[in-house]
C-alpha atoms as a PDB file:
ATOM      1  CA  UNK A   1      20.481   9.356   2.599  1.00  0.00           C
ATOM      2  CA  UNK A   2      16.714   8.909   2.488  1.00  0.00           C
ATOM      3  CA  UNK A   3      15.137   7.196  -0.483  1.00  0.00           C
ATOM      4  CA  UNK A   4      11.508   6.917  -1.553  1.00  0.00           C
ATOM      5  CA  UNK A   5       9.664   3.922  -2.983  1.00  0.00           C
ATOM      6  CA  UNK A   6       6.605   4.783  -5.086  1.00  0.00           C
ATOM      7  CA  UNK A   7       4.045   2.030  -5.679  1.00  0.00           C
ATOM      8  CA  UNK A   8       1.473   2.885  -8.326  1.00  0.00           C
ATOM      9  CA  UNK A   9      -1.063   1.363  -8.058  1.00  0.00           C
ATOM     10  CA  UNK A  10      -2.477  -0.861  -5.360  1.00  0.00           C
ATOM     11  CA  UNK A  11      -5.767  -0.851  -7.249  1.00  0.00           C
ATOM     12  CA  UNK A  12      -4.127  -2.553 -10.224  1.00  0.00           C
ATOM     13  CA  UNK A  13      -2.563  -5.179  -7.959  1.00  0.00           C
ATOM     14  CA  UNK A  14      -6.043  -5.892  -6.592  1.00  0.00           C
ATOM     15  CA  UNK A  15      -7.390  -6.493 -10.092  1.00  0.00           C
ATOM     16  CA  UNK A  16      -4.900  -9.303 -10.772  1.00  0.00           C
ATOM     17  CA  UNK A  17      -4.380 -10.717  -7.256  1.00  0.00           C
ATOM     18  CA  UNK A  18      -6.570 -11.601  -4.305  1.00  0.00           C
ATOM     19  CA  UNK A  19      -6.950  -9.082  -1.491  1.00  0.00           C
ATOM     20  CA  UNK A  20      -5.034 -11.057   1.151  1.00  0.00           C
ATOM     21  CA  UNK A  21      -1.997 -11.513  -1.102  1.00  0.00           C
ATOM     22  CA  UNK A  22      -1.855  -7.783  -1.872  1.00  0.00           C
ATOM     23  CA  UNK A  23      -2.218  -6.892   1.801  1.00  0.00           C
ATOM     24  CA  UNK A  24       0.623  -9.238   2.780  1.00  0.00           C
ATOM     25  CA  UNK A  25       2.833  -7.871  -0.010  1.00  0.00           C
ATOM     26  CA  UNK A  26       2.208  -4.239   0.943  1.00  0.00           C
ATOM     27  CA  UNK A  27       2.752  -4.973   4.640  1.00  0.00           C
ATOM     28  CA  UNK A  28       6.056  -6.682   3.839  1.00  0.00           C
ATOM     29  CA  UNK A  29       7.101  -3.816   1.551  1.00  0.00           C
ATOM     30  CA  UNK A  30       6.318  -1.196   4.191  1.00  0.00           C
ATOM     31  CA  UNK A  31       8.250  -3.110   6.866  1.00  0.00           C
ATOM     32  CA  UNK A  32      11.333  -3.473   4.657  1.00  0.00           C
ATOM     33  CA  UNK A  33      11.284   0.167   3.571  1.00  0.00           C
ATOM     34  CA  UNK A  34      10.934   1.387   7.154  1.00  0.00           C
ATOM     35  CA  UNK A  35      13.777  -0.898   8.252  1.00  0.00           C
ATOM     36  CA  UNK A  36      15.958   0.710   5.546  1.00  0.00           C
ATOM     37  CA  UNK A  37      15.068   4.146   7.001  1.00  0.00           C
ATOM     38  CA  UNK A  38      13.308   5.160   3.794  1.00  0.00           C
ATOM     39  CA  UNK A  39       9.839   6.297   2.823  1.00  0.00           C
ATOM     40  CA  UNK A  40       7.110   4.629   0.785  1.00  0.00           C
ATOM     41  CA  UNK A  41       4.259   6.271  -1.118  1.00  0.00           C
ATOM     42  CA  UNK A  42       1.334   4.050  -2.055  1.00  0.00           C
ATOM     43  CA  UNK A  43      -1.194   5.160  -4.645  1.00  0.00           C
ATOM     44  CA  UNK A  44      -4.651   3.699  -5.234  1.00  0.00           C
ATOM     45  CA  UNK A  45      -8.030   4.660  -6.558  1.00  0.00           C
ATOM     46  CA  UNK A  46     -10.792   4.541  -4.007  1.00  0.00           C
ATOM     47  CA  UNK A  47     -13.654   2.447  -5.306  1.00  0.00           C
ATOM     48  CA  UNK A  48     -15.996  -0.159  -3.880  1.00  0.00           C
ATOM     49  CA  UNK A  49     -13.764  -3.039  -5.012  1.00  0.00           C
ATOM     50  CA  UNK A  50     -10.686  -1.791  -3.161  1.00  0.00           C
ATOM     51  CA  UNK A  51     -12.277  -0.076  -0.135  1.00  0.00           C
ATOM     52  CA  UNK A  52     -11.826  -3.012   2.278  1.00  0.00           C
ATOM     53  CA  UNK A  53      -8.227  -3.637   1.237  1.00  0.00           C
ATOM     54  CA  UNK A  54      -7.344   0.059   1.516  1.00  0.00           C
ATOM     55  CA  UNK A  55      -8.842   0.222   5.002  1.00  0.00           C
ATOM     56  CA  UNK A  56      -6.610  -2.665   6.092  1.00  0.00           C
ATOM     57  CA  UNK A  57      -3.507  -1.328   4.332  1.00  0.00           C
ATOM     58  CA  UNK A  58      -4.111   2.092   5.900  1.00  0.00           C
ATOM     59  CA  UNK A  59      -3.491   0.509   9.308  1.00  0.00           C
ATOM     60  CA  UNK A  60       0.105  -0.285   8.283  1.00  0.00           C
ATOM     61  CA  UNK A  61       0.824   3.337   7.341  1.00  0.00           C
ATOM     62  CA  UNK A  62       1.990   6.257   9.445  1.00  0.00           C
ATOM     63  CA  UNK A  63      -0.060   8.706   7.379  1.00  0.00           C
ATOM     64  CA  UNK A  64      -3.053   8.165   5.138  1.00  0.00           C
ATOM     65  CA  UNK A  65      -4.430  10.838   2.811  1.00  0.00           C
ATOM     66  CA  UNK A  66      -7.380  10.859   0.446  1.00  0.00           C
ATOM     67  CA  UNK A  67      -7.110  13.230  -2.502  1.00  0.00           C
ATOM     68  CA  UNK A  68     -10.345  13.934  -4.317  1.00  0.00           C
END
């Protein structure tokens, strides 16, 4: 049975934590969810403060979509 983990919002995590910590957390989360044969949906707002972190986190993902 497939489950889905929804993380809303990476942007908020970046407000309260440094970029490297958030990137490590998201990478770990993605790895654990994939190992459990589940899916993860990550949500974030695209702004100048989070652009670098989102570019790095996007490398960990199978699919990356921008909704405007």
